[in-house]
Amino acid sequence: MTFEASEMTFEASEITNSTDSSLALMTKTEFFKPSSAPLVQSGSGSDVVYTPSDPGGLGHSRSWFSYEELIKATNGFSSQSLLGEGGFGCVYKGLLPDGREIAVKQLKIGGGQGEREFKAEVEIISRIHHRHLVSLVGYCIEDNRRLLVYDYVPNNTLYFHLHGEGQPVLEWANRVKIAAGAARGLAYLHEDCNPRIIHRDIKSSNILLDFNCEAKVSDFGLAKLALDANTHITTRVMGTFGYVAPEYASSGKLTEKSDVYSFGVVLLELITGRKPVDVSQPLGDESLVEWARPLLSHAIDSEELTSLADPRLEKNYVESELYCMIEVAAACVRHSASKRPRMGQVVRAFDSLGGTDLTNGMRLGESEVFDSAQQSEEIRLFRALLLLLIVELTSSGSHPHSGA
């Protein structure tokens, strides 16, 4: 069964260092893609082995598919095979002649954007081998068509399990497991890949789950390779509203710490059960991060955790684990990018259940001190974007709470 969720993404062109940069807000419905299992190695569990016909392709461990093969696999890209639609194209379920189920991402090419997306994604994913990162099965380049092929696993996304209507409550032990796994996958991108990889769109709908609730970070379509410089200034700010780090949204300054902020928002979703942006909340509480900031400080000071814990858990959590998650989330969503931890530190914090120092030499609260004018401008920008969303939904006949 496929669920829908209204999702806001934005991009800012000609970004300057001013927070007055114009932002074009787009609303679209994104269906959830299924998670992808680890790549099946050549010859394991299959009599049919697809190999690249292009010697300059992804190498012997990756597969080239003809467009005709993918047409057959997806029943002609029929509506019955459609799994969902994202920012750059549709995803279809397919079946190979050997019985292997796949998910085929058919990219849009409009304005050349889809082709750039494809080339970046193939180059990046071809380097990645990690149990907590989605693996590429194959690809297709034929005329102006660009497709990516993944293994199909039907257990959906973290967003679906946290926020999907009618879903059972995600157990606390699984939330901790998911957080730790996603952290390891992201740390691998940041610290073990050469060159380093910045995901640039970390969110709960890009964290896929297998049936053991092992997290797999997916969708590197918005990923940006971090070159030799410590930061990268991009003219296209891309990401999902509610997850984007403030310095990235305002200036286009992209670092690994931008991903850390987004990961902190995901942790807050796991802790609280709330969406990153929820227009049904009272004015001023629509943003999960801004609502949570004072509660995070209070919880760390007083060790009183119930104000943040997802009430659906009915206190069925391990307090030491919840406290650790709160500490890590608070550190990740600091306003100052330089004061956020590295993902490797986050992994160690989970491994030691809070034994790792994430303060970077600061007392609680110091990291939240920053220019008040900047904060006011960020709040103004957030509310302006929120108003545009509501106007767009109203004009299209959709209700902002309908999830469609």
Coordinates of C-alpha atoms in Angstrom, one line a residue:
M1 CA 0.0 0.0 0.0
T2 CA 1.3 3.5 -0.9
F3 CA 0.7 6.5 1.3
E4 CA 1.1 10.1 0.2
A5 CA 2.5 13.1 2.1
S6 CA 2.5 16.8 1.2
E7 CA 6.1 17.8 1.2
M8 CA 7.7 21.2 0.7
T9 CA 11.0 21.6 -1.1
F10 CA 12.7 24.8 -2.2
E11 CA 15.7 26.0 -4.1
A12 CA 17.3 29.4 -4.1
S13 CA 19.0 30.7 -7.2
E14 CA 21.7 33.3 -7.3
I15 CA 22.3 32.9 -3.6
T16 CA 24.1 35.7 -1.8
N17 CA 25.3 36.1 1.8
S18 CA 22.1 38.0 2.6
T19 CA 19.0 36.3 4.1
D20 CA 17.0 38.5 1.7
S21 CA 17.8 36.0 -1.1
S22 CA 14.6 35.2 -2.9
L23 CA 13.3 31.7 -2.4
A24 CA 11.0 30.0 -4.8
L25 CA 8.7 27.7 -2.9
M26 CA 7.4 24.7 -4.7
T27 CA 4.8 22.2 -3.3
K28 CA 4.5 18.7 -4.6
T29 CA 3.2 15.3 -3.5
E30 CA 5.9 12.8 -2.9
F31 CA 5.0 9.1 -2.7
F32 CA 7.2 7.0 -0.5
K33 CA 9.7 4.7 -2.2
P34 CA 10.3 1.3 -0.8
S35 CA 13.6 0.6 0.9
S36 CA 16.4 -1.1 -1.0
A37 CA 18.3 -4.2 0.3
P38 CA 22.0 -4.6 0.0
L39 CA 23.3 -5.3 -3.5
V40 CA 23.2 -9.0 -4.4
Q41 CA 26.6 -10.0 -5.6
S42 CA 27.1 -11.5 -9.0
G43 CA 26.1 -15.1 -9.0
S44 CA 24.5 -15.2 -5.6
G45 CA 20.9 -16.3 -5.7
S46 CA 20.5 -15.8 -9.4
D47 CA 21.2 -17.7 -12.6
V48 CA 21.0 -14.5 -14.6
V49 CA 23.9 -12.0 -14.2
Y50 CA 23.7 -8.7 -15.9
T51 CA 27.1 -7.1 -16.7
P52 CA 27.9 -3.7 -18.1
S53 CA 28.4 -3.5 -21.8
D54 CA 30.2 -0.2 -21.5
P55 CA 33.8 -0.8 -20.2
G56 CA 33.8 2.8 -19.0
G57 CA 30.7 2.1 -16.9
L58 CA 30.3 1.3 -13.2
G59 CA 32.5 -1.8 -13.2
H60 CA 31.9 -5.5 -12.8
S61 CA 29.8 -5.2 -9.7
R62 CA 27.2 -2.9 -11.3
S63 CA 24.7 -3.8 -14.1
W64 CA 23.7 -2.0 -17.3
F65 CA 20.1 -2.5 -18.4
S66 CA 18.6 -1.7 -21.8
Y67 CA 15.5 0.4 -21.8
E68 CA 13.6 -2.5 -23.4
E69 CA 14.5 -4.7 -20.4
L70 CA 13.1 -2.1 -18.0
I71 CA 9.9 -1.7 -20.0
K72 CA 9.3 -5.4 -19.7
A73 CA 10.2 -5.5 -16.0
T74 CA 7.8 -2.7 -15.1
N75 CA 4.9 -3.8 -17.4
G76 CA 5.5 -0.8 -19.7
F77 CA 5.9 1.6 -16.7
S78 CA 2.2 1.0 -16.0
S79 CA 0.3 2.9 -13.4
Q80 CA -0.2 -0.3 -11.5
S81 CA 3.6 -0.6 -11.2
L82 CA 4.0 3.0 -10.0
L83 CA 5.4 3.2 -6.5
G84 CA 5.7 6.9 -6.1
E85 CA 7.0 10.2 -7.4
G86 CA 9.8 12.4 -6.2
G87 CA 11.3 15.7 -7.2
F88 CA 13.2 14.3 -10.2
G89 CA 11.0 11.5 -11.5
C90 CA 8.8 8.5 -10.9
V91 CA 9.7 5.1 -9.2
Y92 CA 8.2 1.9 -10.5
K93 CA 8.2 -1.7 -9.2
G94 CA 9.7 -4.2 -11.6
L95 CA 10.4 -7.9 -11.9
L96 CA 13.4 -9.3 -13.7
P97 CA 13.3 -12.6 -15.6
D98 CA 15.1 -14.3 -12.8
G99 CA 12.3 -13.3 -10.4
R100 CA 14.3 -10.6 -8.7
E101 CA 12.1 -7.6 -7.7
I102 CA 13.5 -4.1 -8.4
A103 CA 12.6 -0.5 -8.0
V104 CA 13.3 1.6 -11.1
K105 CA 13.7 5.4 -10.8
Q106 CA 12.9 7.1 -14.1
L107 CA 14.4 10.5 -14.1
K108 CA 12.9 13.7 -15.6
I109 CA 15.3 15.4 -18.0
G110 CA 13.5 18.8 -18.1
G111 CA 16.0 21.6 -18.6
G112 CA 18.9 19.3 -18.3
Q113 CA 18.4 19.1 -14.6
G114 CA 17.4 15.4 -14.7
E115 CA 20.5 14.4 -16.6
R116 CA 22.8 16.2 -14.2
E117 CA 21.0 14.5 -11.4
F118 CA 21.5 11.1 -13.0
K119 CA 25.2 11.6 -13.7
A120 CA 25.9 12.8 -10.1
E121 CA 23.8 10.0 -8.6
V122 CA 25.5 7.2 -10.6
E123 CA 29.0 8.5 -9.9
I124 CA 28.3 8.8 -6.2
I125 CA 26.4 5.6 -5.6
S126 CA 28.9 3.5 -7.6
R127 CA 31.5 4.2 -4.9
I128 CA 29.4 3.3 -1.9
H129 CA 29.5 0.0 -0.1
H130 CA 27.9 0.1 3.4
R131 CA 25.2 -1.8 5.1
H132 CA 23.4 1.4 6.1
L133 CA 23.4 3.0 2.6
V134 CA 21.2 1.9 -0.3
S135 CA 23.0 0.0 -3.0
L136 CA 22.7 0.6 -6.7
V137 CA 21.8 -2.5 -8.8
G138 CA 22.0 -1.0 -12.2
Y139 CA 21.4 1.9 -14.6
C140 CA 20.2 2.7 -18.1
I141 CA 21.4 5.4 -20.4
E142 CA 19.6 5.3 -23.7
D143 CA 18.9 8.3 -25.9
N144 CA 17.6 11.0 -23.5
R145 CA 16.4 8.4 -21.0
R146 CA 18.1 8.1 -17.6
L147 CA 17.1 5.4 -15.1
L148 CA 18.5 4.0 -11.9
V149 CA 17.7 0.4 -10.7
Y150 CA 17.6 -0.6 -7.0
D151 CA 16.6 -3.8 -5.2
Y152 CA 13.0 -3.6 -4.1
V153 CA 12.2 -4.2 -0.4
P154 CA 8.6 -3.4 0.6
N155 CA 9.1 -2.0 4.1
N156 CA 8.9 1.7 3.2
T157 CA 10.5 4.7 4.9
L158 CA 11.0 6.0 8.4
Y159 CA 8.5 8.8 7.6
F160 CA 5.9 6.3 6.7
H161 CA 6.4 4.3 10.0
L162 CA 6.4 7.5 12.1
H163 CA 3.7 9.6 10.5
G164 CA 1.7 7.3 8.2
E165 CA -2.0 7.3 9.0
G166 CA -3.1 4.1 10.8
Q167 CA 0.5 2.8 11.3
P168 CA 1.3 1.0 14.6
V169 CA 3.5 2.9 17.0
L170 CA 7.2 2.4 16.2
E171 CA 8.8 0.8 19.2
W172 CA 11.5 2.6 21.1
A173 CA 14.1 0.0 20.6
N174 CA 13.6 0.2 16.9
R175 CA 13.9 4.0 17.0
V176 CA 17.3 3.8 18.7
K177 CA 18.4 1.2 16.2
I178 CA 17.3 3.3 13.2
A179 CA 19.0 6.4 14.6
A180 CA 22.3 4.6 15.1
G181 CA 22.2 2.9 11.7
A182 CA 21.4 6.1 9.8
A183 CA 24.2 7.9 11.7
R184 CA 26.7 5.2 10.7
G185 CA 25.6 5.5 7.0
L186 CA 25.9 9.3 7.1
A187 CA 29.3 9.2 8.9
Y188 CA 30.6 6.8 6.2
L189 CA 29.6 9.4 3.5
H190 CA 31.3 12.2 5.4
E191 CA 34.4 10.6 6.7
D192 CA 35.2 7.4 4.8
C193 CA 34.4 8.2 1.2
N194 CA 37.1 9.8 -1.0
P195 CA 36.1 12.5 -2.0
R196 CA 33.8 13.2 0.9
I197 CA 30.1 13.1 0.1
I198 CA 27.5 15.5 1.4
H199 CA 24.0 14.1 1.0
R200 CA 22.2 17.5 1.1
D201 CA 18.6 16.1 1.6
I202 CA 18.7 14.0 4.8
K203 CA 15.1 13.5 6.0
S204 CA 12.9 10.7 7.4
S205 CA 11.5 9.9 3.9
N206 CA 15.0 9.2 2.7
I207 CA 15.7 6.7 5.4
L208 CA 14.6 3.3 4.3
L209 CA 13.9 0.3 6.6
D210 CA 14.3 -3.4 6.0
F211 CA 12.2 -5.9 7.9
N212 CA 14.7 -5.9 10.8
C213 CA 14.4 -2.1 11.1
E214 CA 17.9 -1.6 9.8
A215 CA 18.2 1.9 8.4
K216 CA 19.5 2.5 4.9
V217 CA 20.1 6.1 3.8
S218 CA 18.8 6.6 0.3
D219 CA 18.3 9.0 -2.5
F220 CA 21.6 10.6 -3.4
G221 CA 20.0 12.6 -6.2
L222 CA 20.6 15.9 -4.3
A223 CA 24.0 14.8 -3.1
K224 CA 27.0 17.1 -3.6
L225 CA 30.6 16.0 -3.6
A226 CA 32.6 17.9 -1.1
L227 CA 35.8 18.7 -2.9
D228 CA 39.1 19.7 -1.3
A229 CA 37.8 22.9 0.2
N230 CA 36.3 22.8 3.6
T231 CA 33.1 24.4 2.3
H232 CA 31.3 24.6 -1.0
I233 CA 29.2 27.6 -2.0
T234 CA 26.4 26.5 -4.3
T235 CA 24.1 28.7 -6.4
R236 CA 21.2 26.2 -6.0
V237 CA 20.1 25.6 -2.4
M238 CA 18.2 22.3 -2.5
G239 CA 16.6 20.4 0.3
T240 CA 13.3 19.9 2.1
F241 CA 11.7 22.6 4.1
G242 CA 12.0 21.9 7.8
Y243 CA 15.3 20.0 7.5
V244 CA 17.6 22.6 5.9
A245 CA 20.3 24.1 8.1
P246 CA 19.8 27.9 8.5
E247 CA 23.3 28.8 7.2
Y248 CA 22.7 26.7 4.1
A249 CA 19.3 28.2 3.4
S250 CA 20.5 31.8 3.8
S251 CA 23.9 31.8 2.2
G252 CA 24.3 28.6 0.2
K253 CA 27.2 27.6 2.4
L254 CA 27.3 23.8 2.3
T255 CA 29.3 21.6 4.6
E256 CA 28.9 18.2 6.3
K257 CA 27.5 20.1 9.2
S258 CA 24.5 21.0 7.0
D259 CA 23.7 17.2 6.9
V260 CA 24.3 17.0 10.7
Y261 CA 21.6 19.6 11.3
S262 CA 19.1 17.7 9.1
F263 CA 20.0 14.5 10.9
G264 CA 19.2 16.3 14.2
V265 CA 15.7 17.1 12.8
V266 CA 15.3 13.3 12.1
L267 CA 16.3 12.6 15.7
L268 CA 13.7 15.0 16.9
E269 CA 11.1 13.2 14.8
L270 CA 12.1 9.9 16.4
I271 CA 12.1 11.4 19.9
T272 CA 8.8 13.3 19.7
G273 CA 6.8 11.6 16.9
R274 CA 6.1 15.1 15.4
K275 CA 6.6 16.1 11.8
P276 CA 9.4 18.6 10.9
V277 CA 6.7 21.1 9.9
D278 CA 3.1 20.8 11.0
V279 CA 0.7 23.6 10.1
S280 CA -1.9 22.1 12.5
Q281 CA 0.2 23.2 15.4
P282 CA -0.4 26.6 17.1
L283 CA 1.3 29.7 15.6
G284 CA 5.0 29.6 16.5
D285 CA 5.1 25.9 17.1
E286 CA 4.8 24.8 13.4
S287 CA 8.6 24.2 13.2
L288 CA 9.7 21.1 15.1
V289 CA 13.1 22.5 15.8
E290 CA 11.9 25.9 17.1
W291 CA 9.3 24.2 19.3
A292 CA 11.8 21.8 20.7
R293 CA 14.7 24.1 21.5
P294 CA 13.5 25.3 24.9
L295 CA 12.3 21.8 25.8
L296 CA 15.7 20.3 24.9
S297 CA 17.5 22.7 27.2
H298 CA 15.0 22.0 30.0
A299 CA 15.3 18.2 29.5
I300 CA 19.1 18.2 29.6
D301 CA 19.2 20.5 32.7
S302 CA 16.5 18.8 34.7
E303 CA 16.5 15.2 33.2
E304 CA 12.7 15.6 32.9
L305 CA 12.1 13.9 29.6
T306 CA 8.3 13.5 29.3
S307 CA 7.7 16.8 27.6
L308 CA 9.7 15.7 24.6
A309 CA 9.0 12.0 24.4
D310 CA 6.4 10.8 21.9
P311 CA 3.2 10.3 24.0
R312 CA 2.3 7.3 21.8
L313 CA 5.1 5.4 23.4
E314 CA 3.3 5.7 26.8
K315 CA 6.7 5.9 28.6
N316 CA 7.8 2.6 27.1
Y317 CA 11.4 3.8 26.5
V318 CA 14.8 3.5 28.3
E319 CA 15.5 6.8 30.0
S320 CA 19.2 6.7 29.5
E321 CA 18.8 6.1 25.8
L322 CA 16.2 8.8 25.5
Y323 CA 18.5 11.2 27.3
C324 CA 21.3 10.4 25.0
M325 CA 19.1 10.9 21.9
I326 CA 18.0 14.3 23.3
E327 CA 21.6 15.4 23.9
V328 CA 22.6 14.3 20.4
A329 CA 19.6 16.1 18.8
A330 CA 20.3 19.3 20.7
A331 CA 23.9 19.3 19.6
C332 CA 23.0 18.6 16.0
V333 CA 20.5 21.4 15.6
R334 CA 22.7 24.1 17.0
H335 CA 22.5 27.4 15.1
S336 CA 26.3 27.6 14.7
A337 CA 27.5 25.0 12.2
S338 CA 31.0 24.9 13.7
K339 CA 29.5 23.9 17.1
R340 CA 27.7 20.9 15.8
P341 CA 29.3 17.5 16.2
R342 CA 30.7 15.5 13.3
M343 CA 28.8 12.4 12.4
G344 CA 31.6 10.3 13.7
Q345 CA 31.1 11.9 17.1
V346 CA 27.4 11.1 16.9
V347 CA 28.1 7.5 16.1
R348 CA 30.4 7.2 19.1
A349 CA 27.8 8.9 21.3
F350 CA 25.3 6.3 20.4
D351 CA 27.8 3.5 20.8
S352 CA 28.7 4.7 24.3
L353 CA 25.1 5.8 25.2
G354 CA 26.0 9.4 26.0
G355 CA 29.6 8.9 27.1
T356 CA 31.0 11.1 24.2
D357 CA 31.3 14.8 24.8
L358 CA 29.3 16.7 22.2
T359 CA 29.6 20.1 23.8
N360 CA 32.8 21.2 21.9
G361 CA 34.0 22.9 25.1
M362 CA 30.7 24.9 25.7
R363 CA 28.2 24.8 28.5
L364 CA 24.6 24.2 27.7
G365 CA 22.9 27.1 26.1
E366 CA 26.0 28.8 24.8
S367 CA 25.6 27.4 21.4
E368 CA 22.2 29.0 21.1
V369 CA 23.6 32.5 21.4
F370 CA 23.8 34.1 18.0
D371 CA 22.7 37.3 16.3
S372 CA 19.1 38.2 17.2
A373 CA 18.6 40.0 13.9
Q374 CA 19.6 36.8 12.1
Q375 CA 17.1 34.8 14.2
S376 CA 14.3 37.2 13.6
E377 CA 15.0 37.1 9.8
E378 CA 15.0 33.3 9.8
I379 CA 11.7 33.2 11.7
R380 CA 10.2 35.8 9.2
L381 CA 11.5 33.7 6.3
F382 CA 10.0 30.5 7.8
R383 CA 6.6 32.1 8.2
A384 CA 6.7 33.6 4.7
L385 CA 7.4 30.2 3.2
L386 CA 4.6 28.6 5.4
L387 CA 2.1 31.3 4.2
L388 CA 3.1 30.5 0.5
L389 CA 2.5 26.8 1.2
I390 CA -1.0 27.4 2.6
V391 CA -1.9 29.8 -0.3
E392 CA -0.7 27.2 -2.8
L393 CA -2.6 24.3 -1.1
T394 CA -5.8 26.5 -0.8
S395 CA -5.7 27.5 -4.5
S396 CA -5.2 23.9 -5.6
G397 CA -8.2 22.8 -3.5
S398 CA -6.1 20.7 -1.1
H399 CA -6.4 21.0 2.7
P400 CA -3.0 21.5 4.4
H401 CA -3.8 18.7 6.9
S402 CA -5.1 16.2 4.4
G403 CA -1.8 14.7 3.6
A404 CA -2.6 14.8 -0.1

